[in-house]
mmCIF file of C-alpha atoms in Angstrom:
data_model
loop_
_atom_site.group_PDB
_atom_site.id
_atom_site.type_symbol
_atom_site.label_atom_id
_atom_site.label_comp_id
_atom_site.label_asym_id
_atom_site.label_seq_id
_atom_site.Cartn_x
_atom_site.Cartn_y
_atom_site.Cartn_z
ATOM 1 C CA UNK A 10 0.000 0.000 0.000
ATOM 2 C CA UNK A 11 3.140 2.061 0.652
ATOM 3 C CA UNK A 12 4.083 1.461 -3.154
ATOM 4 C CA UNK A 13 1.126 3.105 -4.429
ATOM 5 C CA UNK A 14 0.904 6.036 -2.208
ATOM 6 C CA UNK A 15 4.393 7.147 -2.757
ATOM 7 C CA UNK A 16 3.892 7.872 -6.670
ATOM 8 C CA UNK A 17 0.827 9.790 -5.943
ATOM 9 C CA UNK A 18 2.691 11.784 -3.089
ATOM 10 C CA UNK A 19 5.359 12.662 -5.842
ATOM 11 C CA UNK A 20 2.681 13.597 -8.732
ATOM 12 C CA UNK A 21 1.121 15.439 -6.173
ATOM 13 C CA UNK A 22 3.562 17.801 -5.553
ATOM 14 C CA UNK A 23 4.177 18.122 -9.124
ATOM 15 C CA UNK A 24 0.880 18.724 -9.887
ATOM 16 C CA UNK A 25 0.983 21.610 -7.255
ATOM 17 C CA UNK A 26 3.698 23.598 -8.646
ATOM 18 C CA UNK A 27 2.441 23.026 -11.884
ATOM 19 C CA UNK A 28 -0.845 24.460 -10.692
ATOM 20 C CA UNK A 29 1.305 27.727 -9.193
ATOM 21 C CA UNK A 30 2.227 28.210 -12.282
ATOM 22 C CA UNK A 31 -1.370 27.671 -14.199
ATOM 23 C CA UNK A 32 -2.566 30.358 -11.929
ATOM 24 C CA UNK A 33 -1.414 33.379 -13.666
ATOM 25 C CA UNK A 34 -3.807 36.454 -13.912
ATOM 26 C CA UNK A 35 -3.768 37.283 -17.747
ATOM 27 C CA UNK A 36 -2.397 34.853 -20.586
ATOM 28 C CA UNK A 37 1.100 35.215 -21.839
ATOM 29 C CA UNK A 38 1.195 37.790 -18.934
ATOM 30 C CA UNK A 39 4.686 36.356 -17.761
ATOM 31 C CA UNK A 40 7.574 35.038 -19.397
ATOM 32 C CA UNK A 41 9.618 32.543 -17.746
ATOM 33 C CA UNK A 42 13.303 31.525 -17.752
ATOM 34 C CA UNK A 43 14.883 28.824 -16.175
ATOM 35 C CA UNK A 44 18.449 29.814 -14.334
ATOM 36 C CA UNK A 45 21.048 28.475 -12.169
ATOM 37 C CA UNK A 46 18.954 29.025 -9.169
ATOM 38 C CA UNK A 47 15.262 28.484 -10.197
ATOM 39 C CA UNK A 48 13.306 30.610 -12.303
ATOM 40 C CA UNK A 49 13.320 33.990 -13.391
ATOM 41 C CA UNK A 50 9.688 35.219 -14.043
ATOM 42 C CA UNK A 51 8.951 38.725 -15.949
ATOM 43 C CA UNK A 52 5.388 40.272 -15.444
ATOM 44 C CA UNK A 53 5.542 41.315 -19.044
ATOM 45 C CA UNK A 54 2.802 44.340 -17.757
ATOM 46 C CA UNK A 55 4.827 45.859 -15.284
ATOM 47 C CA UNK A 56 8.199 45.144 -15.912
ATOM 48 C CA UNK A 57 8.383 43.495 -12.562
ATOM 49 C CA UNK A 58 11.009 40.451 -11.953
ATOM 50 C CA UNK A 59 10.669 37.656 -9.543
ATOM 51 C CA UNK A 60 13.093 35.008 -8.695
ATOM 52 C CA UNK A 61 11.573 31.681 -8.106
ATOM 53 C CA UNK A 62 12.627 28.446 -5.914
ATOM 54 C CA UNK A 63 10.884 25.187 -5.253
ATOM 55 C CA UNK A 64 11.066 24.757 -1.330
ATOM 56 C CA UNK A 65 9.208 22.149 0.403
ATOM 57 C CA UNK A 66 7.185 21.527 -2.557
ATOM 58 C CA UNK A 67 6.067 24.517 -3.002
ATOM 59 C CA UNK A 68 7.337 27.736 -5.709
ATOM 60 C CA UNK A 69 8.345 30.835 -3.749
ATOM 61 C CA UNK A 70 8.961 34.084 -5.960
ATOM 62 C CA UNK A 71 10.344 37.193 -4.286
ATOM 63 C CA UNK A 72 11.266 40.093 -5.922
ATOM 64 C CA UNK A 73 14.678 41.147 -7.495
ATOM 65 C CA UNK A 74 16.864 43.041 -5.322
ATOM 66 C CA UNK A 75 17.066 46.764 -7.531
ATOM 67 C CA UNK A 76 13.596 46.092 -7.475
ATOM 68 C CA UNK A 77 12.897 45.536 -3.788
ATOM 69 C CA UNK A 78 14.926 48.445 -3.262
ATOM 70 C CA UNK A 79 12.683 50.590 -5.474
ATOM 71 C CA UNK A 80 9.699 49.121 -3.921
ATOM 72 C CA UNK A 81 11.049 49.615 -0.413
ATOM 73 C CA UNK A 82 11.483 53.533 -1.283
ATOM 74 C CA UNK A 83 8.131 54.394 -2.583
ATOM 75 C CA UNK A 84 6.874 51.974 0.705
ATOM 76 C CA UNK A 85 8.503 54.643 2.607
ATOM 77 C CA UNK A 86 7.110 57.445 0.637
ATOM 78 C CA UNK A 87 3.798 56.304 1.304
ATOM 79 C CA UNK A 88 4.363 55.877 5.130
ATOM 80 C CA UNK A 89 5.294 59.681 5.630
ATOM 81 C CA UNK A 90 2.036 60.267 3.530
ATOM 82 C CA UNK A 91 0.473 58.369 6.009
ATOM 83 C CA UNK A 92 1.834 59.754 8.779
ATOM 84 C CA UNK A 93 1.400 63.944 7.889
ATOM 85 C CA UNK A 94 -2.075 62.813 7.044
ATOM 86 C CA UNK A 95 -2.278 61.375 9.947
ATOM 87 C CA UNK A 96 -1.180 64.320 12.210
ATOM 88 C CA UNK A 97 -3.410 66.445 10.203
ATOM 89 C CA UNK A 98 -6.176 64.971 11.180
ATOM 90 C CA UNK A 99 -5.299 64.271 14.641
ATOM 91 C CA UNK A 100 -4.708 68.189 14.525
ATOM 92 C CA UNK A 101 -8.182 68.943 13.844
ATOM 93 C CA UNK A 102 -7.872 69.731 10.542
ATOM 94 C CA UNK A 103 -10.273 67.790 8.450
ATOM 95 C CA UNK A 104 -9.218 68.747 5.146
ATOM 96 C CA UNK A 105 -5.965 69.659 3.536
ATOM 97 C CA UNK A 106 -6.459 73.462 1.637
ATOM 98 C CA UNK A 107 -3.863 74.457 -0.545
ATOM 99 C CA UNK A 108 -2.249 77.805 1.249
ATOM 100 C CA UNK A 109 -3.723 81.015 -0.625
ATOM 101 C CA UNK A 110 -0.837 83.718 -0.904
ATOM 102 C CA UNK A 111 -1.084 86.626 1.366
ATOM 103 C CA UNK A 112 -2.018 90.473 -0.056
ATOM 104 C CA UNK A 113 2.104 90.958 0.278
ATOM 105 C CA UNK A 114 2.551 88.506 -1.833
ATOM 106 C CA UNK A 115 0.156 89.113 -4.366
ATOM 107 C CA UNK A 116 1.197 92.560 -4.369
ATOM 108 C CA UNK A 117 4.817 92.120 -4.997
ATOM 109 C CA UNK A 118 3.781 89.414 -7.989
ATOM 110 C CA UNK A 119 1.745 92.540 -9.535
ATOM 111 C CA UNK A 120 4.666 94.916 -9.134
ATOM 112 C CA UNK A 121 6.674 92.619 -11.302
ATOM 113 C CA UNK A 122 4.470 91.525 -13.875
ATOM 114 C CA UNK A 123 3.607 95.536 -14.502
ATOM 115 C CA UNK A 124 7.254 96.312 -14.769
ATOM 116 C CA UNK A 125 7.534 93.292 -17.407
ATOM 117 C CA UNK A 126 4.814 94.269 -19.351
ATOM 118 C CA UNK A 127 6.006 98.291 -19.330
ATOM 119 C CA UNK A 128 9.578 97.081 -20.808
ATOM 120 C CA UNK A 129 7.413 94.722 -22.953
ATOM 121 C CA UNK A 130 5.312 97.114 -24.208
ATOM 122 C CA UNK A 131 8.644 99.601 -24.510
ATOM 123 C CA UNK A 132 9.777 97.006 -26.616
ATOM 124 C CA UNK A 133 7.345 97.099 -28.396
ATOM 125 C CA UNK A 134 6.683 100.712 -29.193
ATOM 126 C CA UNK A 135 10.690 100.770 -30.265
ATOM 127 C CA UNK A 136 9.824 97.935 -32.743
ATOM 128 C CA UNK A 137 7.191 100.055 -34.106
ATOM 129 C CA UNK A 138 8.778 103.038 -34.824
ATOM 130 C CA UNK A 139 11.848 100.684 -36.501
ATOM 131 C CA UNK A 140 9.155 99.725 -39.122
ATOM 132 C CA UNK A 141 7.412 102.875 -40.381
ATOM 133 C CA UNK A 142 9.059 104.814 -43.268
ATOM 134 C CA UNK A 143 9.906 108.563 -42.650
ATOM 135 C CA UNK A 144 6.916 110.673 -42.224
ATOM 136 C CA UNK A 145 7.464 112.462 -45.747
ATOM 137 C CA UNK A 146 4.390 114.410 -46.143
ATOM 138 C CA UNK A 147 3.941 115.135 -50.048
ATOM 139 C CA UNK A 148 0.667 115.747 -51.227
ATOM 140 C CA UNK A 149 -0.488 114.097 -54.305
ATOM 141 C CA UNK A 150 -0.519 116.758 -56.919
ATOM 142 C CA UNK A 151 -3.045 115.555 -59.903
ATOM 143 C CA UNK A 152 -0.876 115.817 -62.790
ATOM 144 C CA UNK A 153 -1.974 117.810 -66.171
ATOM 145 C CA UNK A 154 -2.369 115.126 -68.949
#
């Protein structure tokens, strides 16, 4: 009885990483490569590469190491997020306002767009002067035919 169990204990745990595998979200969404170590697996949606080993019967995939690092920063990007959010709210304030700029501020951004628009204008004004012929007024005399 031990001789028939043992092929179906060894099938089994075929069949199971075959299933792992069989699993995948979209078709032809991953490419797979066989390496040294295991198996190299490419989400061929997001870019994303996985390293795969059989333990114990079953395939474990973790996540490249430039890409772990990557993930690991934006994981920590998100946690401050979190966190001033967080504060915010445990502040009292119950909605994040963008800051409006004070009449000082609005003032001096006035003063300088008036004295870029005088130059412009200035500019402008020399252009147009550059352009026009001399101001010779001749009247049109009718000639005698």
């Amino acid at each position: 009885m031990n001789r028939m169990m043992m092929p179906v204990l060894v099938l089994g745990g075929t069949f199971a990483a075959f299933t792992a595998f069989a699993q995948e979200p979209a078709p032809g969404r991953y490419a797979m490569q066989k390496t040294d170590s295991g198996i190299a697996r490419l989400d061929t949606q997001t870019g994303e590469v996985s390293l795969c080993q059989e333990k114990d019967g079953d395939i474990v995939c973790r996540m490249a190491a430039d890409e772990r690092t990557a993930f690991e920063l934006e994981l920590d990007l998100l946690t401050k997020r979190v966190e001033t959010l967080e504060k915010s709210v445990g502040d009292g304030q119950t909605s994040l306002k963008p800051r409006l700029p004070t009449k000082e501020e609005i003032d001096q951004t006035m003063s300088v767009m008036e004295r870029m628009m005088r130059s412009f204008m200035g500019i402008v004004k020399d252009l147009e002067s550059e352009e026009k012929p001399p101001s010779n007024k001749t009247e049109d005399v009718p000639q005698k035919t």
